[in-house]
Short mmCIF file of C-alpha atoms and ligand atoms in Angstrom, two decimals:
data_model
loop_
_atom_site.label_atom_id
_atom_site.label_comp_id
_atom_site.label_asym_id
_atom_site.label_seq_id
_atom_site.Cartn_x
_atom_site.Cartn_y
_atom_site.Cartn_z
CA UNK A 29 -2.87 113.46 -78.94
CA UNK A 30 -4.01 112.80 -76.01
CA UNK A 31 -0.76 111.49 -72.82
CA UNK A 32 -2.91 108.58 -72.40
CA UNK A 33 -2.08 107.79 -75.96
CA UNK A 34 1.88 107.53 -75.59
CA UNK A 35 1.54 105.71 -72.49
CA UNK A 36 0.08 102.64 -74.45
CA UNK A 37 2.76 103.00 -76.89
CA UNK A 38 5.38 102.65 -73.98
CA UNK A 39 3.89 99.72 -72.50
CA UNK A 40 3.39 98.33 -76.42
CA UNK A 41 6.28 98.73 -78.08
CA UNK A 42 8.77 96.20 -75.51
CA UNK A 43 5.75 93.88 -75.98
CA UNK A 44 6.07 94.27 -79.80
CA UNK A 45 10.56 94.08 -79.60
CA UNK A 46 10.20 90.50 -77.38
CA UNK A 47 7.58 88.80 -79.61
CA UNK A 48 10.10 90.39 -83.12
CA UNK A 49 13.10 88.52 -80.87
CA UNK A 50 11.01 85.09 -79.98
CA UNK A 51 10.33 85.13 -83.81
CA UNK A 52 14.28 85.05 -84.61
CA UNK A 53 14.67 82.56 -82.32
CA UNK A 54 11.91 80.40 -83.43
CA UNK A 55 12.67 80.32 -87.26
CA UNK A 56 15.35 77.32 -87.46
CA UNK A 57 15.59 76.59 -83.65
CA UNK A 58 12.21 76.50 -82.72
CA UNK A 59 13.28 75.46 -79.32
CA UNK A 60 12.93 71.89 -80.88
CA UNK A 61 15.03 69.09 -79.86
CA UNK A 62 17.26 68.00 -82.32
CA UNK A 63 18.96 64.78 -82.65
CA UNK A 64 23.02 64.06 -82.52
CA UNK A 65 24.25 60.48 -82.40
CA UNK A 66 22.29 58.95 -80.00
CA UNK A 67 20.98 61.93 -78.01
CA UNK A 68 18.29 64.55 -78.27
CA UNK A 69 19.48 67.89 -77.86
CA UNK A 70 17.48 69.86 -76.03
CA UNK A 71 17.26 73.25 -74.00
CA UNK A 72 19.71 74.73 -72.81
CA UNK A 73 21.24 72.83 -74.95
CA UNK A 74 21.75 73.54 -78.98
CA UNK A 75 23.14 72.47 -82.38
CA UNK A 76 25.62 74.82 -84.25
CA UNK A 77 24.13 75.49 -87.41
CA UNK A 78 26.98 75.99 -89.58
CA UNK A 79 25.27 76.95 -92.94
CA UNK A 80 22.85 80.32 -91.03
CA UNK A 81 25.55 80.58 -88.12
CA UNK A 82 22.55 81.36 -85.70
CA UNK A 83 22.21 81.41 -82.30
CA UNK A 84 19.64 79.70 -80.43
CA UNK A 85 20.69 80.27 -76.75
CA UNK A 86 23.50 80.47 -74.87
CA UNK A 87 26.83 80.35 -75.89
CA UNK A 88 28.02 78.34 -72.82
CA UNK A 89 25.76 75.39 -74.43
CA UNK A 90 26.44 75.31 -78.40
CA UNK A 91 27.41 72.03 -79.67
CA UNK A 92 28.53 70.72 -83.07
CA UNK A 93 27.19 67.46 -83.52
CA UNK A 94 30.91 65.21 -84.89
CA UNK A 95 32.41 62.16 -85.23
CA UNK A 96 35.96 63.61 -86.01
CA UNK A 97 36.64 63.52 -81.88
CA UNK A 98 35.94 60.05 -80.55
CA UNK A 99 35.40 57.91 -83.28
CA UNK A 100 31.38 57.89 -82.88
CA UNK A 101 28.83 60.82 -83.75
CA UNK A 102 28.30 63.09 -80.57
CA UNK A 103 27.31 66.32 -80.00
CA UNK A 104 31.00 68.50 -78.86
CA UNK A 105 30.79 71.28 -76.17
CA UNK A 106 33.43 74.04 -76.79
CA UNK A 107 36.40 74.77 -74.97
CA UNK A 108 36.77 78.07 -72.98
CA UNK A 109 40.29 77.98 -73.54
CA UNK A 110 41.52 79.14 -77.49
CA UNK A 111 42.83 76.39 -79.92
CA UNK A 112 42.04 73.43 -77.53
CA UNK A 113 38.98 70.83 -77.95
CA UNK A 114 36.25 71.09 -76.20
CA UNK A 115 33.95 67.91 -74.48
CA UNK A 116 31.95 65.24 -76.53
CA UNK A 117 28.89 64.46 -74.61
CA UNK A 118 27.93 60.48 -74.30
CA UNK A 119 24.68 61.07 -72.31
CA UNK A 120 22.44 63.82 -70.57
CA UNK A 121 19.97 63.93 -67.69
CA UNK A 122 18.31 67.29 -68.24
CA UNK A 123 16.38 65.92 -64.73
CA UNK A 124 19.40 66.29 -62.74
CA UNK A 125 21.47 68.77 -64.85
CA UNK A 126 24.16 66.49 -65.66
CA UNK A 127 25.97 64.98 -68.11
CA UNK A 128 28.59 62.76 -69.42
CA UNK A 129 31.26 63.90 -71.37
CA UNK A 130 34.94 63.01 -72.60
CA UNK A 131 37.71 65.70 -72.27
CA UNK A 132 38.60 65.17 -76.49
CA UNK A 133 42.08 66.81 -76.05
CA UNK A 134 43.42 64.41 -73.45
CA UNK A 135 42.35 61.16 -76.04
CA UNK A 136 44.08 63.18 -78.92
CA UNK A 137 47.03 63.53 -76.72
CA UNK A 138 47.21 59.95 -76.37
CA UNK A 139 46.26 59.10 -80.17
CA UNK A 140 49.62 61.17 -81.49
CA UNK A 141 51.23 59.62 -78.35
CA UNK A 142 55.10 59.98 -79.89
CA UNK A 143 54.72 63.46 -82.00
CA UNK A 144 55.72 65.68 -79.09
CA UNK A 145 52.61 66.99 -78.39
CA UNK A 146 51.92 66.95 -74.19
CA UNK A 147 48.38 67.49 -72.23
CA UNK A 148 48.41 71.60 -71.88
CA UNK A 149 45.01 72.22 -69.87
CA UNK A 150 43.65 70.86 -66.39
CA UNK A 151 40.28 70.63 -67.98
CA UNK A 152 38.77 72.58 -65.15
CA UNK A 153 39.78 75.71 -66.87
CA UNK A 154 38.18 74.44 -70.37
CA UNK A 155 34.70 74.61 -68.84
CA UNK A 156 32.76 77.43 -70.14
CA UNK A 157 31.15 79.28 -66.92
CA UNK A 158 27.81 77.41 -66.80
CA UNK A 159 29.56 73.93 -66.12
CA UNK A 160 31.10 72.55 -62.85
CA UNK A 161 32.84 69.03 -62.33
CA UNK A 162 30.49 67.01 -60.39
CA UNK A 163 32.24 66.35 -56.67
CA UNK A 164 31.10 62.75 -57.66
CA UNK A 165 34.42 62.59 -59.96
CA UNK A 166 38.00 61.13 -58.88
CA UNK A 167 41.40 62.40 -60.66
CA UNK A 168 43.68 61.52 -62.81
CA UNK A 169 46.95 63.25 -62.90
CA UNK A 170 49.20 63.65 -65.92
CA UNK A 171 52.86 64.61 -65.06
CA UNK A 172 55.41 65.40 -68.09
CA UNK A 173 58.33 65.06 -66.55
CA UNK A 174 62.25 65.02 -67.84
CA UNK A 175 63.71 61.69 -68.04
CA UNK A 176 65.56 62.36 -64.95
CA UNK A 177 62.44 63.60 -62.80
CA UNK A 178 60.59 60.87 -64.56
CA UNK A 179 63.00 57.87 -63.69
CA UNK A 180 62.88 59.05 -59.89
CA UNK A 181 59.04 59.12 -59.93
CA UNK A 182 58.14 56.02 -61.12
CA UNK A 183 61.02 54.34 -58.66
CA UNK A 184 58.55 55.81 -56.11
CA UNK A 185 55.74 52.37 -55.70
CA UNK A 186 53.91 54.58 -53.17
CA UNK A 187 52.50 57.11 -56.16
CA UNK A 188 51.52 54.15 -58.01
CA UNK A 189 52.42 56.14 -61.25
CA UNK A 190 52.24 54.37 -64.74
CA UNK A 191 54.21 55.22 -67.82
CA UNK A 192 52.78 56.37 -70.87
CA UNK A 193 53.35 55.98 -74.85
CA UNK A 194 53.34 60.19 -74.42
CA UNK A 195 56.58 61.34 -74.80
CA UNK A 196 58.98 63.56 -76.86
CA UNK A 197 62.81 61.66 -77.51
CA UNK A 198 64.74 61.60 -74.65
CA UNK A 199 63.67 65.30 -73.51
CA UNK A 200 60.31 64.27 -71.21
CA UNK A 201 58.01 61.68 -71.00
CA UNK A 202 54.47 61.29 -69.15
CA UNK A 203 53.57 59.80 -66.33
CA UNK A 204 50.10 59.13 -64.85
CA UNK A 205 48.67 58.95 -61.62
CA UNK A 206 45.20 57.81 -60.68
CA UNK A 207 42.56 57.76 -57.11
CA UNK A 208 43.38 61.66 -56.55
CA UNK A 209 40.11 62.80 -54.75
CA UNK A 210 38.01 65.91 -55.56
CA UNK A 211 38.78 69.09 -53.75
CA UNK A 212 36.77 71.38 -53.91
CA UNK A 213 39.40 74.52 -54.27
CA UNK A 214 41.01 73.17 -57.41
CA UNK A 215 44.64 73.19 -55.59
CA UNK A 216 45.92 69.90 -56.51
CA UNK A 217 49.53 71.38 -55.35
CA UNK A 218 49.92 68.58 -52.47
CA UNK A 219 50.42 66.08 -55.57
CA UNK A 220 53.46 68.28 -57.79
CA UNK A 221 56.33 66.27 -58.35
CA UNK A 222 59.79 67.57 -58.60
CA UNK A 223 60.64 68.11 -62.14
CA UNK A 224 57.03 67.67 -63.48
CA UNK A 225 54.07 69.82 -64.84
CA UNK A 226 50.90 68.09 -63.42
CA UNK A 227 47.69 68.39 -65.61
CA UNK A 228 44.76 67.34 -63.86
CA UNK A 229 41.67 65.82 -65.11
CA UNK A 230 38.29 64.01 -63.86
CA UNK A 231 37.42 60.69 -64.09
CA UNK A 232 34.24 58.43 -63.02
CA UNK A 233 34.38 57.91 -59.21
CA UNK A 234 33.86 54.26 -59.94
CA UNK A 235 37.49 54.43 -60.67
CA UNK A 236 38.66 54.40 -57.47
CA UNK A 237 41.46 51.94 -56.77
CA UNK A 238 42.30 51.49 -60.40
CA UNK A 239 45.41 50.86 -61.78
CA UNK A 240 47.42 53.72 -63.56
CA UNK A 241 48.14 51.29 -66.40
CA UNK A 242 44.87 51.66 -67.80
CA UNK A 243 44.85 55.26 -68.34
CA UNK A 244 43.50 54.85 -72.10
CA UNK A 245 40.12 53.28 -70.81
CA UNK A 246 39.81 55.71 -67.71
CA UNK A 247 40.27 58.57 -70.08
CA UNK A 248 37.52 56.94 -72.58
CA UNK A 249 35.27 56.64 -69.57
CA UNK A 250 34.73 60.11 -69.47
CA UNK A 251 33.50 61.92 -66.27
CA UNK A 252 30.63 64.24 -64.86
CA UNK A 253 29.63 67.24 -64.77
CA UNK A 254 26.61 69.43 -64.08
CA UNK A 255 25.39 72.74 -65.31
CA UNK A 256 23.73 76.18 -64.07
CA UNK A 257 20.77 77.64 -65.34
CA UNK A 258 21.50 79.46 -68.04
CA UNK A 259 21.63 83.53 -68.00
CA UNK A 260 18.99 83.56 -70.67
CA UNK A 261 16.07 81.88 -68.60
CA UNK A 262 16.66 84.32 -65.83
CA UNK A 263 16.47 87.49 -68.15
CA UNK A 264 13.59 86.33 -69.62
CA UNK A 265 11.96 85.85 -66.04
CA UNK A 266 12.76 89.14 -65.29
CA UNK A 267 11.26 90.98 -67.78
CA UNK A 268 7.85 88.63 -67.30
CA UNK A 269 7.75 89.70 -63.43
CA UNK A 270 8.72 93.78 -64.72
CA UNK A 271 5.41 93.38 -67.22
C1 NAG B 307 24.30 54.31 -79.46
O1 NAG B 307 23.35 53.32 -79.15
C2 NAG B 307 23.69 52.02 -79.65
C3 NAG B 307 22.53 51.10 -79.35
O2 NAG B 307 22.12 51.23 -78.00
C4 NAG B 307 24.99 51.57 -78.98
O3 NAG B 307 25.37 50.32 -79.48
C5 NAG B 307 26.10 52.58 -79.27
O4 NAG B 307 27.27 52.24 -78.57
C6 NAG B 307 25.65 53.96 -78.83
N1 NAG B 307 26.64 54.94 -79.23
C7 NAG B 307 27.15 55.83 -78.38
C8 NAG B 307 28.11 56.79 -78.96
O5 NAG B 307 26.86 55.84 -77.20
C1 NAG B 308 35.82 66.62 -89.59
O1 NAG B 308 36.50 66.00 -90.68
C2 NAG B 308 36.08 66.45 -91.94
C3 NAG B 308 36.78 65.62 -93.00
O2 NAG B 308 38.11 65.38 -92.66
C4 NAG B 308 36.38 67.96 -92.06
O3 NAG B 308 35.93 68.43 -93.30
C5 NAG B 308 35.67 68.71 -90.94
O4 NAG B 308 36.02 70.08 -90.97
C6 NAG B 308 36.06 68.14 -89.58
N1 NAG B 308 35.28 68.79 -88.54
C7 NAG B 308 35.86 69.34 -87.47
C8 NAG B 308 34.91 70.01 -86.52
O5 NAG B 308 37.05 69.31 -87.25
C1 NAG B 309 21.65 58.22 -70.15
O1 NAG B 309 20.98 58.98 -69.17
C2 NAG B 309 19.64 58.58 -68.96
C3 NAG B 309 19.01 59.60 -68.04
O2 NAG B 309 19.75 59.79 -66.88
C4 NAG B 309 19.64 57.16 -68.41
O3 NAG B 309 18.32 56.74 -68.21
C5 NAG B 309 20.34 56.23 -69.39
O4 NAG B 309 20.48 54.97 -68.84
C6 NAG B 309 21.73 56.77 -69.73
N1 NAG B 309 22.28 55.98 -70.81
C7 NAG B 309 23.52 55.54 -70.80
C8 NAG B 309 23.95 54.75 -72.01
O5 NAG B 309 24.29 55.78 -69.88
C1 NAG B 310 57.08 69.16 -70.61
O1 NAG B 310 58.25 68.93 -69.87
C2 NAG B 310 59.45 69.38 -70.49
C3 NAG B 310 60.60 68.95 -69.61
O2 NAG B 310 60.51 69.50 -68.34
C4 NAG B 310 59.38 70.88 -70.67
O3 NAG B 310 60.54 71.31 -71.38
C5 NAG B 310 58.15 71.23 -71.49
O4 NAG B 310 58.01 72.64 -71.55
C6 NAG B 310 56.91 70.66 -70.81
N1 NAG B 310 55.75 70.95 -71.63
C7 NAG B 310 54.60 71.37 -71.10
C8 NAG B 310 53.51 71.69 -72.06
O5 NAG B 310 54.41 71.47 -69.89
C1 NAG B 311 46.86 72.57 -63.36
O1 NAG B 311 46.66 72.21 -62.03
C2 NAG B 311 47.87 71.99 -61.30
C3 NAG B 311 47.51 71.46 -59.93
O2 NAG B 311 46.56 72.26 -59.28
C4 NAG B 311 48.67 73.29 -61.23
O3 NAG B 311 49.89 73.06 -60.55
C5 NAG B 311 48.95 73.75 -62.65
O4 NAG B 311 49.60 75.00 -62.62
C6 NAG B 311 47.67 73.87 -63.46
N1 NAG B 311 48.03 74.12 -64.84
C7 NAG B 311 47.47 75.10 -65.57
C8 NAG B 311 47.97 75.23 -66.97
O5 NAG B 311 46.60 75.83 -65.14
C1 NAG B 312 49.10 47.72 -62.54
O1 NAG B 312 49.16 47.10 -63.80
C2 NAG B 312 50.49 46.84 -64.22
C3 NAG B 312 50.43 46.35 -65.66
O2 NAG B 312 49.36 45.49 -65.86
C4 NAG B 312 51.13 45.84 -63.27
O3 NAG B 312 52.48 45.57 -63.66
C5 NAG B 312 51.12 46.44 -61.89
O4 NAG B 312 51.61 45.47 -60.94
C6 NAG B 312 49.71 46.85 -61.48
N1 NAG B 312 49.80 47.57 -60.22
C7 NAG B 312 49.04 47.25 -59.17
C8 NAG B 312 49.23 48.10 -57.95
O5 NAG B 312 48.24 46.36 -59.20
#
């Protein structure tokens, strides 16, 4: 055998491994869109299969298509954070990589409003890595305070804070504030409150200069956010550019 001989082999055989891979992919994802609810899923995006358990992209942007979350059929983005819900998506622009999604722990929060159970996560931290809030977004903040802390907060008509059905006895209750703007370094410490735990969370920028009181329908509203390129598309460039 000749050395001219092995070199084709090395240049065939990552040929022959990427076409084996697009195969796998293929069979059951086909790239396809797939409908959930009212939207098409399409790359990046992808349904959980739950019967073959494969993957057909990036983790970052699995969904299970559910209506056990809102009430309505929608595809669900996963939490990054263990044993919390993720996002239900309402709508996508895959033009402007954005979309619209509900934080599903905060309304479950509210839905077993006297059983103890408080907001845990500012949802910033239950994005996976491919997904930013969009600056476009106000806040709202949650504050579970003690009774004490609480009564002395709410006294306050400057904060504008509402009361909530969340609470636990008389050990804490939650307040909520609304019209915080985005910052872009996450540090939302200018708004603690003595004798609180603040949990923050997005909400449409058309809320500005609502009123606290209707936390349930800000909440429901949902907010934006936008996404990155995922890793997958730039590996696969890669390798085209390296050939
Ligand atoms: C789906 O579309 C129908 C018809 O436009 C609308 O009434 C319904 O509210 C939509 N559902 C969701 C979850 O957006
Ligand atoms: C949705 O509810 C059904 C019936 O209660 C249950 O079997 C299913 O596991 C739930 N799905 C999720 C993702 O919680
Ligand atoms: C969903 O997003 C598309 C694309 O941006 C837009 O045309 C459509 O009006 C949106 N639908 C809803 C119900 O917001
Ligand atoms: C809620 O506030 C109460 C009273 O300060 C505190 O004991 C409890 O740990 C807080 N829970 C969370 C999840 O922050
Ligand atoms: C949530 O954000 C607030 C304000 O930035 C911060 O004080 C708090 O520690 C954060 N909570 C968690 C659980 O990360
Ligand atoms: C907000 O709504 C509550 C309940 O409807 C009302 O009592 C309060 O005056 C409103 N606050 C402002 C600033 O409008």
């Amino acid at each position: 055998m000749s050395a001219s001989c092995w070199s084709f082999r090395a240049l065939w055989l990552p040929l022959v491994l990427m076409s084996a891979a697009a195969d796998e992919q293929g069979e059951g994802c086909s790239g396809s869109a797939k409908r959930c609810g009212n939207l098409t899923m399409s790359d990046p995006f992808w349904l959980a299969d739950e019967g073959t358990g494969r993957s057909c992209g990036s983790p970052d942007f699995v969904a299970v298509c559910d209506s056990n979350f809102t009430g309505f059929t929608s595809p669900v983005l996963r939490s990054a954070m263990p044993f919390s819900d993720g996002f239900a998506i309402l709508n996508i622009s895959y033009e402007d990589r954005s979309l619209h999604v509900i934080d599903v722990g905060k309304v479950h929060v509210l839905q077993v409003a006297n059983s103890c159970h408080v907001p845990i996560w500012n949802s910033s931290v239950k994005l996976r890595p491919s997904f930013r809030i969009d600056p476009a977004n106000v806040n709202l903040i949650f504050y579970n305070c003690t009774e004490v802390a609480a009564a002395a907060a709410v006294a306050r008509s400057d904060l504008g804070l509402a009361r909530t059905m969340v609470r636990c006895g008389n050990e804490w209750e939650v307040l909520v504030r609304v019209g915080v703007p985005y910052d872009v370094t996450g540090n939302y410490g200018g708004y603690a409150l003595e004798g609180c735990h603040a949990v923050v969370m997005p909400i449409m920028g058309s809320s500005t200069g609502a009123n606290a009181s209707d936390y349930e329908r800000l909440i429901g509203d949902g907010f934006l956010l936008t996404w990155l390129e995922p890793p997958h598309r730039a590996r696969k460039f890669t390798r085209q550019i390296t050939f």
